[in-house]
Every structure is written in structure tokens, then in C-alpha cells.
Amino acid sequence: MIKNRFYDRTFRGRLKRGTALCLAAFIMLAAGCSSKQEVIPANLNAASDVHTSLGQSELQLSTSDTKTEDSISDTLVITTSTNQFASGKKIIVKPVPSSSSAPSSKPATIKVLPASGTPTDSGKPSSSSRIAVPNELRGIWISYLDFNTLLKNKSAGAFQANISSAFDKISALGLNTVFLQVRPYGDALYKSKYFPWSHTITGTEGNDPGFDPLSVMIKEAHQRGLRVEAWINPYRIRSGNSSVSLCASNPAYKWIQQGDSAVIKYNGVISYNPASEKAQQLIVDGVAEIVEGYDVDGIHFDDYFYPTTDAAFDQSSYNAYKKSGGTLGLAQWRRQNVDSLIKKVYKKIKEIDSTVQFGVSPQGNNDNNLNGQYVDVSKWLTGTGYVDYICPQIYFGYENGTLPYAQTAIQWNNMISSSGVKLYIGLAAYKLGAVDNWAGNGKNEWISTSNLLSRMVQTGRQQSHYGGFILFRYDSLFSLDNSQVQKEKQNLTAILK
């Protein structure tokens, strides 16, 4: 997060520390502050930010503004809801320790932090609206399919009403995080300088809807105490059955016209080439744009990586790699390409704001990941600098004939040895009431259930690296609201209290 969006007022002259404290006391009286205000200890790191999240004070350490803060002798931090000093808000005096009792040669500074969710001059909300990762993440995916009802061809007012209602339902269920699919097809549900407006908003790629859906969603979510993670499909531009045209401003369109290998068209599928440094940089830049421009709490990739196992898909790129002296086999080379992107994205996010989380939601069947998607998840979970969490889509019941839920959850938990990486479990709410034809003898397990989701959460809680769960998807729980879904939701909510 860019910290210098908060403005400083610097008093002229050289003030002694005692003078600064007196000044602070005077302003506190003028603001009508109560005795509940907090004084930050003098030995606090000068690079700390003081903010309010969910009504509770938190300290959020950052190194990005160290250079600026090191030049400050005495800092008075004031959080207000307007441009006036408001009653009931915090005023914190933060003197910097000095090895000498001599007067400071540096000016005292008043630093005013906008209240949570208040836009700054740049239009981005302040970091005071950032919501910390909870002890148990309780999430739900909201996909572009859900946005077909909530967002597509809607006015700003209608969309705000729709998403507000959706978030109210999510909160009432006991959830605390929404995963919003903001780039489904190499496009954007936000104002981007890299990607065109998504056709999933208006029906036509590149058409400006006249408002910024992501800004609306972040504001409404944070007002309800919901975390927001921006869900991205990194490579996918078009699926094989898509008839939607690429607009002229789409970087994929331009690269196709130029014959650039950064984009691959194969059997009707259009994809960014995982081996292309240019394509990787575009994806990284797009992630940075979101983290810098929006107060998201996380960035989330799903399980769409290589779209095929066919060697012909990227044969020219692989041949070029071999010609340059590369020695890896095709599968290893492809995995290395994905590893490279994941590591770059993680590094860029942490450079901008170390509190923003990054995670991936691979398939629950890890053999598919390794040999179908060319995703070496085990490497990410035993190394460092890849992900903050992994969320396998364990879309299997307890009676699944191949990958029973409990054993699969244990296997994923045991894959993690990297310190700090959490296990979130993706749960298949969309299967409620349906026959699971791939489950063998367990194909009827999802029919007429009442507590399958709650049992799965409780099984997850027994895993040592468990950090939470995510439900797929919104419509499955709130649009198909039959009696079975109602019972499942009631039993799930009961264990979330």
C-alpha cells in the first residue's frame, strides 16, 4: 500500500518534545476527545501505521514509509471521519526516542489519517479499512456467473442494491470473506489501464459501464466487516465455445495481430502463453494495479493454468527454449513457467503491501494439478516466496470412491511444511441436491443432506495447517434456496457462531 497518500501538516520551527506534547493536549481538548484515546508507546517503530479495523484498534507495521517517518521527531496522529477534528476519534502522540535530552532539531508533524473507507484524493480508500485475516477464514466465491444476475446490464444504483443485499446474506450466514472474480477473461470488472472492461458487465468487451464495480463492492463489503480478495484468472482470455469478440484495446488482440507469441490461439481457446516473459509481466502489472489502486485484502488465483496437455499448444516456445540450451522436459518446463509467475506475483504484492494475502485455489486432485495444469503445488508448500495460503477445491464427499473428503483433506494438510502457509478448503456447495456421477458408490451422498458442509468444516478444523474454508459459489446457496440448502445453511451457521 502506498503510505504517502495520507497528508502531513508540518509546524515551522524547531519544537522541543515537551512543546509537541503540550500542543497535542491542546488539540485533544479542542477535538472533544474522550479518555478512551490511546497513546502509542514511545518505543514503537516509527514506521508503524495506526488504524481502526472493524471497530478495534490495530497496529499495522510497514517499511514503505520508513524513510519519511525517520525524519520526524514527534508525530501527532489523528484519525477523523471528515476534514475536521471529530469528537470520539483517536489522537495519538508518538514521540520518537532520543538518546539525548537536547531539543529535537526536527519539526513536529501532525499526520491526519482518513477514517475507514474514506476516499483519499487519489480515489483509493485509506488502509485504515484493511481487515486482518481472521482466525478462521469463512469465504465464498462470487463468480462472473453470479454477476450475470447481480451486475450485467445494471445501473450503478441497481448494482449497489444487489451487491449490498448479497453481502447482507453472506454476513448473516456467518461468513467473513468474499472472493470476487474481477478478471474472468483477460478483462476487468474495474477501471484498468491494462485490460478492457469485461464483456460480462455489458455484453460487449471494452464498453465502460459508467461506474467501477470493484470500488462499489469493496466499499459495501468493508462496511459489513467482510474481507475482499480479488479473484483473477491469470491466463484465460477466451474459452473454446466463446463467441465474444476481443476489442481493439485488448492487449491480447494487439499481440495476435502482431503475431506475438505472448498469446496463443489453439482449438478455439485463446490464452496468454505461460512461457512468455511479456505475458507474465502483463499479469504481474495487472495484479500490482489492483493492489495499488484498490483496498483489497488479498489476490486470489484459481485453477486455470495450462489449458491443455497437448504438446502442440506451445511447441514453438518450447523449441526455442531447447534451442537456447534448455534441458528440461516439456512437463518440467511448463511447471517452471507457472512457478515463475507465482513467485513474481507474490514478490510484487509484498513489495507494495505486505499485509495483502496471495493464494491459489488448485484442483483437489493433485495429480491433475501436476500433470494436467502443470502446477507444482508441493513446491509452493515446501518453499518460500510463493503463496500465503493454498485452497484446494476438495469437491468430494466422504463416500467418494476415489478421493474421499477426509483423507484428501489430510493429504493436503500434510503437503504443507513451509512456515506460515495456511490451508483453506474449497467446498462444493454447488453439488447440494445433485448426483455426483464421478464419485462411484458415493454418487448419491449430496442428495437430501442436511449437514454435509458443516461436517466438512469440522473435519477441516482438525488439520494442523487449517485456516478456513471457501464455498463455491454464491448462487448455489442463495439463488437455489430450496429446503435442503436451507438446512445446510442453518447447520453451517450453527458451528460458525
Short mmCIF file of C-alpha atoms in Angstrom, two decimals:
data_model
loop_
_atom_site.label_atom_id
_atom_site.label_comp_id
_atom_site.label_asym_id
_atom_site.label_seq_id
_atom_site.Cartn_x
_atom_site.Cartn_y
_atom_site.Cartn_z
CA MET A 1 0.00 0.00 0.00
CA ILE A 2 1.28 3.45 -0.80
CA LYS A 3 1.54 5.16 2.55
CA ASN A 4 2.16 8.73 1.38
CA ARG A 5 -1.47 9.13 0.44
CA PHE A 6 -2.03 10.46 3.94
CA TYR A 7 -1.10 14.11 4.10
CA ASP A 8 1.22 15.73 6.68
CA ARG A 9 0.97 19.16 8.24
CA THR A 10 4.38 20.33 9.40
CA PHE A 11 4.82 23.02 12.03
CA ARG A 12 7.55 25.51 11.33
CA GLY A 13 10.41 25.93 13.74
CA ARG A 14 12.17 23.53 15.97
CA LEU A 15 9.99 22.28 18.79
CA LYS A 16 11.10 20.57 21.93
CA ARG A 17 9.41 17.32 22.72
CA GLY A 18 7.61 18.91 25.62
CA THR A 19 6.23 21.61 23.35
CA ALA A 20 4.89 18.98 20.96
CA LEU A 21 3.13 17.15 23.76
CA CYS A 22 1.53 20.33 25.02
CA LEU A 23 0.33 21.07 21.55
CA ALA A 24 -1.12 17.56 21.34
CA ALA A 25 -3.00 18.04 24.60
CA PHE A 26 -4.44 21.33 23.35
CA ILE A 27 -5.73 19.73 20.15
CA MET A 28 -7.22 16.83 22.08
CA LEU A 29 -9.23 19.23 24.19
CA ALA A 30 -10.32 21.18 21.14
CA ALA A 31 -11.49 17.99 19.44
CA GLY A 32 -13.60 16.95 22.41
CA CYS A 33 -11.77 13.61 22.68
CA SER A 34 -12.72 11.23 25.45
CA SER A 35 -10.48 9.40 27.87
CA LYS A 36 -10.63 6.31 25.62
CA GLN A 37 -7.97 7.63 23.29
CA GLU A 38 -4.82 5.55 23.07
CA VAL A 39 -1.26 6.74 23.42
CA ILE A 40 1.25 4.79 21.41
CA PRO A 41 4.38 3.90 23.41
CA ALA A 42 7.47 5.93 22.65
CA ASN A 43 9.42 2.83 21.69
CA LEU A 44 7.05 1.92 18.84
CA ASN A 45 8.71 1.55 15.46
CA ALA A 46 8.47 4.90 13.74
CA ALA A 47 7.30 3.23 10.55
CA SER A 48 4.08 1.97 12.14
CA ASP A 49 0.65 2.96 10.93
CA VAL A 50 -2.19 3.33 13.40
CA HIS A 51 -5.58 2.43 12.04
CA THR A 52 -9.02 1.22 13.03
CA SER A 53 -10.40 -2.03 11.64
CA LEU A 54 -13.84 -3.43 12.47
CA GLY A 55 -14.15 -1.00 15.34
CA GLN A 56 -10.95 -2.16 17.05
CA SER A 57 -7.56 -0.52 17.11
CA GLU A 58 -4.74 -2.40 15.43
CA LEU A 59 -1.10 -1.72 14.68
CA GLN A 60 0.00 -2.42 11.16
CA LEU A 61 3.74 -2.38 10.63
CA SER A 62 5.10 -1.25 7.30
CA THR A 63 8.51 -0.48 5.91
CA SER A 64 7.37 1.50 2.89
CA ASP A 65 7.25 4.83 4.71
CA THR A 66 10.31 4.37 6.93
CA LYS A 67 12.33 6.95 5.07
CA THR A 68 9.66 9.59 5.58
CA GLU A 69 8.93 8.76 9.19
CA ASP A 70 12.61 8.64 10.17
CA SER A 71 12.77 12.37 9.58
CA ILE A 72 10.01 13.04 12.11
CA SER A 73 10.81 13.84 15.72
CA ASP A 74 7.35 13.99 17.27
CA THR A 75 4.26 12.78 15.43
CA LEU A 76 0.67 13.51 16.32
CA VAL A 77 -1.63 11.05 14.52
CA ILE A 78 -5.28 11.99 14.23
CA THR A 79 -8.00 9.78 12.74
CA THR A 80 -11.10 11.69 11.67
CA SER A 81 -14.22 10.98 9.69
CA THR A 82 -14.12 14.35 7.96
CA ASN A 83 -11.64 17.10 7.29
CA GLN A 84 -12.36 18.45 10.76
CA PHE A 85 -11.15 17.02 14.06
CA ALA A 86 -14.14 14.93 15.08
CA SER A 87 -15.20 14.07 18.58
CA GLY A 88 -14.67 10.49 19.63
CA LYS A 89 -11.83 9.78 17.22
CA LYS A 90 -8.31 8.80 18.21
CA ILE A 91 -5.48 11.23 18.70
CA ILE A 92 -2.19 9.51 19.30
CA VAL A 93 1.06 11.17 20.22
CA LYS A 94 4.05 9.17 19.04
CA PRO A 95 7.36 10.69 20.21
CA VAL A 96 10.47 9.20 18.67
CA PRO A 97 13.01 8.08 21.28
CA SER A 98 16.09 10.21 21.54
CA SER A 99 19.46 9.33 23.01
CA SER A 100 19.80 12.90 24.23
CA SER A 101 17.67 15.21 26.29
CA ALA A 102 18.59 18.06 24.00
CA PRO A 103 15.80 19.72 21.99
CA SER A 104 14.98 17.94 18.74
CA SER A 105 16.35 19.53 15.60
CA LYS A 106 13.45 18.15 13.56
CA PRO A 107 9.94 19.59 13.30
CA ALA A 108 6.91 18.04 14.96
CA THR A 109 4.31 16.76 12.50
CA ILE A 110 0.58 16.25 12.54
CA LYS A 111 -0.43 13.30 10.39
CA VAL A 112 -4.14 13.04 9.59
CA LEU A 113 -5.45 9.61 8.61
CA PRO A 114 -8.84 9.47 6.84
CA ALA A 115 -11.38 7.27 8.55
CA SER A 116 -12.03 3.72 7.34
CA GLY A 117 -13.37 3.62 3.81
CA THR A 118 -12.99 7.35 3.21
CA PRO A 119 -11.59 8.03 -0.27
CA THR A 120 -8.36 9.95 -0.48
CA ASP A 121 -7.54 12.48 -3.17
CA SER A 122 -6.46 9.60 -5.42
CA GLY A 123 -9.85 7.95 -5.05
CA LYS A 124 -8.46 4.94 -3.18
CA PRO A 125 -9.77 4.26 0.34
CA SER A 126 -7.28 4.55 3.14
CA SER A 127 -5.52 1.50 4.54
CA SER A 128 -7.50 2.00 7.74
CA SER A 129 -10.24 -0.07 6.10
CA ARG A 130 -7.97 -3.09 5.73
CA ILE A 131 -9.36 -6.12 7.52
CA ALA A 132 -6.94 -8.54 9.12
CA VAL A 133 -7.04 -12.24 8.28
CA PRO A 134 -9.38 -13.86 10.83
CA ASN A 135 -8.55 -16.93 12.87
CA GLU A 136 -10.90 -18.87 10.62
CA LEU A 137 -11.43 -17.56 7.12
CA ARG A 138 -15.03 -18.21 6.13
CA GLY A 139 -15.31 -17.36 2.47
CA ILE A 140 -17.49 -17.61 -0.59
CA TRP A 141 -16.66 -17.30 -4.27
CA ILE A 142 -18.74 -14.83 -6.30
CA SER A 143 -18.07 -15.67 -9.94
CA TYR A 144 -18.86 -13.93 -13.20
CA LEU A 145 -21.79 -16.35 -13.42
CA ASP A 146 -23.22 -14.81 -10.26
CA PHE A 147 -22.55 -11.35 -11.71
CA ASN A 148 -24.79 -12.25 -14.67
CA THR A 149 -27.65 -11.64 -12.26
CA LEU A 150 -26.12 -9.12 -9.87
CA LEU A 151 -24.26 -6.88 -12.31
CA LYS A 152 -24.80 -7.47 -16.01
CA ASN A 153 -26.54 -4.54 -17.73
CA LYS A 154 -27.36 -2.96 -14.37
CA SER A 155 -27.12 0.70 -13.44
CA ALA A 156 -24.76 1.77 -10.67
CA GLY A 157 -27.67 2.11 -8.26
CA ALA A 158 -29.19 -1.25 -9.14
CA PHE A 159 -25.84 -3.00 -8.80
CA GLN A 160 -25.13 -1.36 -5.45
CA ALA A 161 -28.52 -2.52 -4.18
CA ASN A 162 -27.94 -6.05 -5.49
CA ILE A 163 -24.45 -6.45 -4.08
CA SER A 164 -25.47 -4.91 -0.75
CA SER A 165 -28.25 -7.46 -0.43
CA ALA A 166 -25.83 -10.25 -1.37
CA PHE A 167 -23.30 -9.15 1.22
CA ASP A 168 -26.02 -8.92 3.88
CA LYS A 169 -26.94 -12.55 3.19
CA ILE A 170 -23.31 -13.60 3.28
CA SER A 171 -22.76 -11.86 6.61
CA ALA A 172 -25.91 -13.38 8.07
CA LEU A 173 -24.63 -16.84 7.16
CA GLY A 174 -21.58 -16.19 9.32
CA LEU A 175 -19.02 -15.73 6.56
CA ASN A 176 -16.29 -13.08 6.63
CA THR A 177 -14.60 -13.02 3.21
CA VAL A 178 -15.77 -12.62 -0.38
CA PHE A 179 -13.71 -13.75 -3.37
CA LEU A 180 -14.78 -11.55 -6.26
CA GLN A 181 -14.00 -12.66 -9.81
CA VAL A 182 -12.74 -9.37 -11.19
CA ARG A 183 -10.81 -10.71 -14.19
CA PRO A 184 -12.59 -13.72 -15.70
CA TYR A 185 -11.37 -13.48 -19.31
CA GLY A 186 -8.28 -11.31 -19.61
CA ASP A 187 -10.51 -8.35 -18.86
CA ALA A 188 -11.58 -6.28 -15.86
CA LEU A 189 -14.54 -5.53 -13.60
CA TYR A 190 -12.68 -2.38 -12.59
CA LYS A 191 -11.09 0.58 -14.36
CA SER A 192 -7.81 -0.77 -15.70
CA LYS A 193 -5.02 0.70 -17.77
CA TYR A 194 -4.01 -2.79 -18.91
CA PHE A 195 -7.22 -4.74 -19.51
CA PRO A 196 -10.52 -3.78 -21.20
CA TRP A 197 -13.86 -3.64 -19.44
CA SER A 198 -15.26 -7.15 -19.23
CA HIS A 199 -17.99 -8.27 -21.58
CA THR A 200 -19.59 -9.91 -18.54
CA ILE A 201 -20.71 -6.41 -17.41
CA THR A 202 -22.38 -5.04 -20.54
CA GLY A 203 -22.25 -7.90 -23.03
CA THR A 204 -19.56 -6.19 -25.11
CA GLU A 205 -15.89 -6.14 -24.25
CA GLY A 206 -14.46 -2.67 -23.77
CA ASN A 207 -17.78 -0.96 -23.01
CA ASP A 208 -17.48 1.32 -19.98
CA PRO A 209 -20.42 0.64 -17.64
CA GLY A 210 -20.14 4.17 -16.23
CA PHE A 211 -19.08 3.08 -12.75
CA ASP A 212 -16.45 0.92 -11.11
CA PRO A 213 -17.97 -2.35 -9.81
CA LEU A 214 -14.91 -3.29 -7.76
CA SER A 215 -14.90 0.05 -5.93
CA VAL A 216 -18.58 -0.41 -5.11
CA MET A 217 -18.02 -3.95 -3.86
CA ILE A 218 -15.04 -3.07 -1.67
CA LYS A 219 -16.93 -0.23 -0.03
CA GLU A 220 -20.04 -2.30 0.63
CA ALA A 221 -18.07 -5.33 1.82
CA HIS A 222 -15.82 -3.44 4.21
CA GLN A 223 -18.78 -1.59 5.68
CA ARG A 224 -20.11 -5.00 6.69
CA GLY A 225 -16.79 -6.24 8.03
CA LEU A 226 -16.23 -8.56 5.06
CA ARG A 227 -12.73 -9.06 3.69
CA VAL A 228 -12.29 -8.76 -0.08
CA GLU A 229 -9.98 -10.85 -2.23
CA ALA A 230 -9.75 -10.08 -5.94
CA TRP A 231 -10.11 -13.34 -7.85
CA ILE A 232 -8.17 -13.50 -11.13
CA ASN A 233 -7.85 -15.95 -14.00
CA PRO A 234 -4.25 -15.20 -14.96
CA TYR A 235 -4.01 -16.82 -18.42
CA ARG A 236 -7.54 -17.34 -19.75
CA ILE A 237 -8.70 -14.94 -22.48
CA ARG A 238 -11.43 -16.97 -24.21
CA SER A 239 -12.83 -20.44 -23.74
CA GLY A 240 -13.28 -22.75 -26.71
CA ASN A 241 -17.02 -22.13 -27.04
CA SER A 242 -16.88 -18.33 -26.72
CA SER A 243 -18.30 -16.15 -29.46
CA VAL A 244 -17.39 -12.86 -27.78
CA SER A 245 -15.03 -10.72 -29.84
CA LEU A 246 -11.85 -9.18 -28.49
CA CYS A 247 -11.96 -5.40 -28.54
CA ALA A 248 -9.19 -3.44 -30.25
CA SER A 249 -7.80 -2.13 -26.96
CA ASN A 250 -7.28 -5.62 -25.56
CA PRO A 251 -3.53 -6.37 -25.35
CA ALA A 252 -4.32 -9.92 -26.47
CA TYR A 253 -5.93 -8.58 -29.65
CA LYS A 254 -2.91 -6.44 -30.39
CA TRP A 255 -0.45 -9.29 -29.83
CA ILE A 256 -2.50 -11.63 -32.02
CA GLN A 257 -2.46 -9.04 -34.81
CA GLN A 258 1.30 -8.72 -34.45
CA GLY A 259 1.85 -12.48 -34.38
CA ASP A 260 3.41 -12.20 -30.92
CA SER A 261 3.92 -15.50 -29.09
CA ALA A 262 2.70 -13.89 -25.83
CA VAL A 263 -0.81 -15.03 -26.86
CA ILE A 264 -1.70 -18.50 -28.12
CA LYS A 265 -4.82 -19.43 -30.10
CA TYR A 266 -5.37 -23.17 -30.05
CA ASN A 267 -8.51 -25.20 -30.84
CA GLY A 268 -10.70 -22.16 -30.24
CA VAL A 269 -9.07 -21.35 -26.90
CA ILE A 270 -7.21 -18.05 -26.52
CA SER A 271 -4.67 -17.93 -23.70
CA TYR A 272 -1.71 -15.94 -22.54
CA ASN A 273 1.41 -18.00 -23.07
CA PRO A 274 2.79 -19.08 -19.66
CA ALA A 275 6.29 -19.21 -21.19
CA SER A 276 6.20 -15.60 -22.36
CA GLU A 277 8.06 -13.07 -20.22
CA LYS A 278 5.94 -10.36 -21.80
CA ALA A 279 2.72 -12.12 -20.82
CA GLN A 280 3.99 -12.77 -17.31
CA GLN A 281 4.87 -9.10 -16.88
CA LEU A 282 1.39 -8.05 -18.02
CA ILE A 283 -0.19 -10.33 -15.43
CA VAL A 284 2.13 -9.04 -12.68
CA ASP A 285 1.43 -5.43 -13.68
CA GLY A 286 -2.29 -6.14 -13.57
CA VAL A 287 -2.03 -7.53 -10.05
CA ALA A 288 0.03 -4.53 -8.94
CA GLU A 289 -2.60 -2.21 -10.39
CA ILE A 290 -5.29 -3.75 -8.20
CA VAL A 291 -3.20 -3.78 -5.01
CA GLU A 292 -2.08 -0.17 -5.55
CA GLY A 293 -5.42 1.17 -6.71
CA TYR A 294 -7.93 -0.69 -4.53
CA ASP A 295 -8.10 -1.55 -0.86
CA VAL A 296 -8.30 -5.30 -1.42
CA ASP A 297 -7.31 -7.68 1.35
CA GLY A 298 -5.97 -10.35 -0.96
CA ILE A 299 -5.28 -11.55 -4.51
CA HIS A 300 -6.61 -14.97 -5.46
CA PHE A 301 -5.78 -17.18 -8.48
CA ASP A 302 -7.96 -20.16 -9.36
CA ASP A 303 -7.11 -23.44 -11.09
CA TYR A 304 -6.92 -22.31 -14.74
CA PHE A 305 -3.27 -22.60 -15.78
CA TYR A 306 -2.25 -24.57 -18.88
CA PRO A 307 -5.44 -25.17 -20.90
CA THR A 308 -4.26 -28.45 -22.46
CA THR A 309 -1.66 -31.20 -22.20
CA ASP A 310 -1.19 -31.20 -25.96
CA ALA A 311 2.47 -30.60 -26.85
CA ALA A 312 1.37 -28.66 -29.93
CA PHE A 313 -0.09 -25.88 -27.77
CA ASP A 314 3.25 -24.16 -27.09
CA GLN A 315 5.56 -26.15 -29.34
CA SER A 316 7.27 -23.10 -30.86
CA SER A 317 8.08 -21.67 -27.41
CA TYR A 318 9.39 -24.99 -26.15
CA ASN A 319 11.51 -25.46 -29.27
CA ALA A 320 13.00 -22.01 -28.74
CA TYR A 321 13.78 -22.93 -25.13
CA LYS A 322 15.53 -26.14 -26.20
CA LYS A 323 17.43 -24.33 -28.94
CA SER A 324 18.76 -21.85 -26.38
CA GLY A 325 20.23 -24.70 -24.35
CA GLY A 326 17.29 -25.67 -22.13
CA THR A 327 17.41 -29.19 -20.78
CA LEU A 328 14.05 -29.64 -19.03
CA GLY A 329 11.39 -31.95 -20.38
CA LEU A 330 8.14 -30.39 -21.58
CA ALA A 331 6.20 -31.04 -18.35
CA GLN A 332 9.01 -29.75 -16.10
CA TRP A 333 9.47 -26.70 -18.30
CA ARG A 334 5.78 -25.87 -18.15
CA ARG A 335 5.77 -26.20 -14.36
CA GLN A 336 8.77 -23.91 -14.17
CA ASN A 337 6.89 -21.30 -16.20
CA VAL A 338 3.97 -21.37 -13.75
CA ASP A 339 6.34 -21.29 -10.77
CA SER A 340 7.98 -18.20 -12.23
CA LEU A 341 4.67 -16.33 -12.50
CA ILE A 342 3.52 -17.27 -8.99
CA LYS A 343 6.80 -16.15 -7.46
CA LYS A 344 6.76 -12.84 -9.36
CA VAL A 345 3.19 -12.10 -8.31
CA TYR A 346 3.92 -12.89 -4.65
CA LYS A 347 7.03 -10.70 -4.68
CA LYS A 348 5.23 -7.76 -6.30
CA ILE A 349 2.32 -7.91 -3.87
CA LYS A 350 4.61 -7.93 -0.83
CA GLU A 351 6.67 -5.05 -2.23
CA ILE A 352 3.52 -2.94 -2.40
CA ASP A 353 1.83 -4.05 0.81
CA SER A 354 2.99 -6.98 2.93
CA THR A 355 -0.44 -7.32 4.57
CA VAL A 356 -2.18 -8.22 1.30
CA GLN A 357 -2.55 -12.00 1.07
CA PHE A 358 -1.88 -14.09 -2.02
CA GLY A 359 -3.17 -17.58 -2.58
CA VAL A 360 -4.14 -20.12 -5.22
CA SER A 361 -7.08 -22.50 -5.45
CA PRO A 362 -5.86 -25.58 -7.36
CA GLN A 363 -7.87 -28.68 -8.11
CA GLY A 364 -8.45 -31.09 -5.24
CA ASN A 365 -6.90 -33.90 -7.26
CA ASN A 366 -3.21 -33.05 -7.11
CA ASP A 367 -2.33 -35.41 -9.94
CA ASN A 368 -4.46 -33.21 -12.21
CA ASN A 369 -2.56 -30.17 -10.98
CA LEU A 370 0.87 -31.64 -11.58
CA ASN A 371 0.27 -33.39 -14.89
CA GLY A 372 -2.76 -31.59 -16.34
CA GLN A 373 -2.40 -27.97 -15.28
CA TYR A 374 1.40 -28.19 -14.79
CA VAL A 375 1.14 -26.74 -11.31
CA ASP A 376 3.76 -27.99 -8.84
CA VAL A 377 1.79 -27.16 -5.71
CA SER A 378 4.07 -29.20 -3.45
CA LYS A 379 6.96 -26.91 -4.37
CA TRP A 380 4.96 -23.87 -3.28
CA LEU A 381 4.07 -25.51 0.02
CA THR A 382 7.60 -26.57 0.93
CA GLY A 383 9.43 -23.49 -0.33
CA THR A 384 9.14 -19.79 0.42
CA GLY A 385 8.02 -16.79 -1.57
CA TYR A 386 5.11 -18.42 -3.40
CA VAL A 387 1.81 -18.20 -1.50
CA ASP A 388 0.32 -17.22 1.84
CA TYR A 389 -2.33 -19.92 1.55
CA ILE A 390 -3.43 -22.79 -0.64
CA CYS A 391 -7.11 -23.60 -1.17
CA PRO A 392 -7.56 -26.99 -2.87
CA GLN A 393 -11.00 -27.49 -4.31
CA ILE A 394 -11.87 -30.63 -2.34
CA TYR A 395 -15.19 -31.06 -4.10
CA PHE A 396 -15.62 -34.66 -2.96
CA GLY A 397 -17.92 -36.26 -0.45
CA TYR A 398 -16.87 -38.51 2.41
CA GLU A 399 -18.01 -41.53 0.38
CA ASN A 400 -16.25 -40.58 -2.87
CA GLY A 401 -14.81 -43.76 -4.35
CA THR A 402 -11.52 -42.21 -5.47
CA LEU A 403 -10.80 -39.16 -3.32
CA PRO A 404 -12.87 -39.32 -0.11
CA TYR A 405 -13.09 -35.94 1.56
CA ALA A 406 -11.47 -36.66 4.93
CA GLN A 407 -8.45 -38.48 3.54
CA THR A 408 -7.96 -35.86 0.84
CA ALA A 409 -8.02 -33.04 3.40
CA ILE A 410 -5.38 -34.87 5.44
CA GLN A 411 -3.20 -35.36 2.36
CA TRP A 412 -3.31 -31.66 1.52
CA ASN A 413 -2.54 -30.69 5.09
CA ASN A 414 0.48 -32.98 5.14
CA MET A 415 1.84 -31.39 1.97
CA ILE A 416 2.47 -28.12 3.81
CA SER A 417 5.81 -27.67 5.50
CA SER A 418 6.54 -24.03 4.65
CA SER A 419 6.15 -21.83 7.69
CA GLY A 420 3.17 -19.50 7.56
CA VAL A 421 1.29 -21.15 4.69
CA LYS A 422 -2.32 -21.83 5.61
CA LEU A 423 -4.72 -24.44 4.29
CA TYR A 424 -8.12 -23.22 3.17
CA ILE A 425 -10.52 -25.87 1.89
CA GLY A 426 -12.77 -25.26 -1.11
CA LEU A 427 -16.20 -26.84 -0.56
CA ALA A 428 -18.69 -27.78 -3.30
CA ALA A 429 -21.91 -26.12 -2.23
CA TYR A 430 -22.99 -26.38 -5.88
CA LYS A 431 -23.32 -30.18 -5.51
CA LEU A 432 -26.05 -29.98 -2.88
CA GLY A 433 -29.07 -31.93 -4.11
CA ALA A 434 -27.25 -33.34 -7.14
CA VAL A 435 -25.99 -36.77 -8.16
CA ASP A 436 -22.18 -36.86 -8.23
CA ASN A 437 -21.61 -39.17 -11.18
CA TRP A 438 -17.84 -39.19 -10.69
CA ALA A 439 -17.99 -40.35 -7.07
CA GLY A 440 -18.51 -44.07 -7.64
CA ASN A 441 -20.53 -45.61 -4.82
CA GLY A 442 -20.77 -42.20 -3.18
CA LYS A 443 -22.65 -40.59 -6.06
CA ASN A 444 -25.84 -40.04 -4.01
CA GLU A 445 -24.13 -38.56 -0.96
CA TRP A 446 -25.06 -34.99 -1.84
CA ILE A 447 -28.77 -35.76 -2.19
CA SER A 448 -31.08 -34.93 0.74
CA THR A 449 -28.23 -33.98 3.05
CA SER A 450 -28.65 -31.52 5.88
CA ASN A 451 -25.20 -31.15 7.47
CA LEU A 452 -22.59 -32.13 4.89
CA LEU A 453 -21.00 -28.67 4.71
CA SER A 454 -20.83 -28.26 8.48
CA ARG A 455 -19.25 -31.71 8.87
CA MET A 456 -16.66 -30.83 6.26
CA VAL A 457 -15.73 -27.64 8.09
CA GLN A 458 -15.36 -29.57 11.34
CA THR A 459 -13.10 -32.11 9.61
CA GLY A 460 -11.02 -29.25 8.24
CA ARG A 461 -10.62 -27.77 11.70
CA GLN A 462 -8.81 -30.94 12.78
CA GLN A 463 -5.93 -30.27 10.36
CA SER A 464 -2.81 -28.63 11.78
CA HIS A 465 -2.43 -26.05 8.96
CA TYR A 466 -6.14 -25.34 8.62
CA GLY A 467 -7.04 -21.68 8.28
CA GLY A 468 -10.57 -21.72 6.89
CA PHE A 469 -12.89 -22.68 4.04
CA ILE A 470 -14.40 -21.19 0.88
CA LEU A 471 -17.78 -22.13 -0.59
CA PHE A 472 -18.42 -22.44 -4.31
CA ARG A 473 -20.48 -20.44 -5.12
CA TYR A 474 -22.91 -17.63 -4.25
CA ASP A 475 -25.86 -18.67 -6.43
CA SER A 476 -25.68 -22.24 -5.15
CA LEU A 477 -26.51 -21.08 -1.64
CA PHE A 478 -28.68 -18.03 -2.23
CA SER A 479 -30.40 -18.40 -5.60
CA LEU A 480 -31.17 -22.12 -5.40
CA ASP A 481 -32.59 -21.69 -1.92
CA ASN A 482 -34.57 -24.93 -1.55
CA SER A 483 -35.30 -26.76 1.71
CA GLN A 484 -32.10 -28.82 1.58
CA VAL A 485 -29.94 -25.75 1.04
CA GLN A 486 -31.76 -24.01 3.87
CA LYS A 487 -30.99 -26.89 6.26
CA GLU A 488 -27.35 -27.00 5.17
CA LYS A 489 -27.02 -23.26 5.74
CA GLN A 490 -28.67 -23.45 9.16
CA ASN A 491 -26.33 -26.22 10.31
CA LEU A 492 -23.32 -24.43 8.90
CA THR A 493 -24.21 -21.18 10.64
CA ALA A 494 -24.67 -23.05 13.93
CA ILE A 495 -20.99 -24.04 14.02
CA LEU A 496 -19.82 -20.57 12.99
CA LYS A 497 -21.26 -18.75 15.99
#
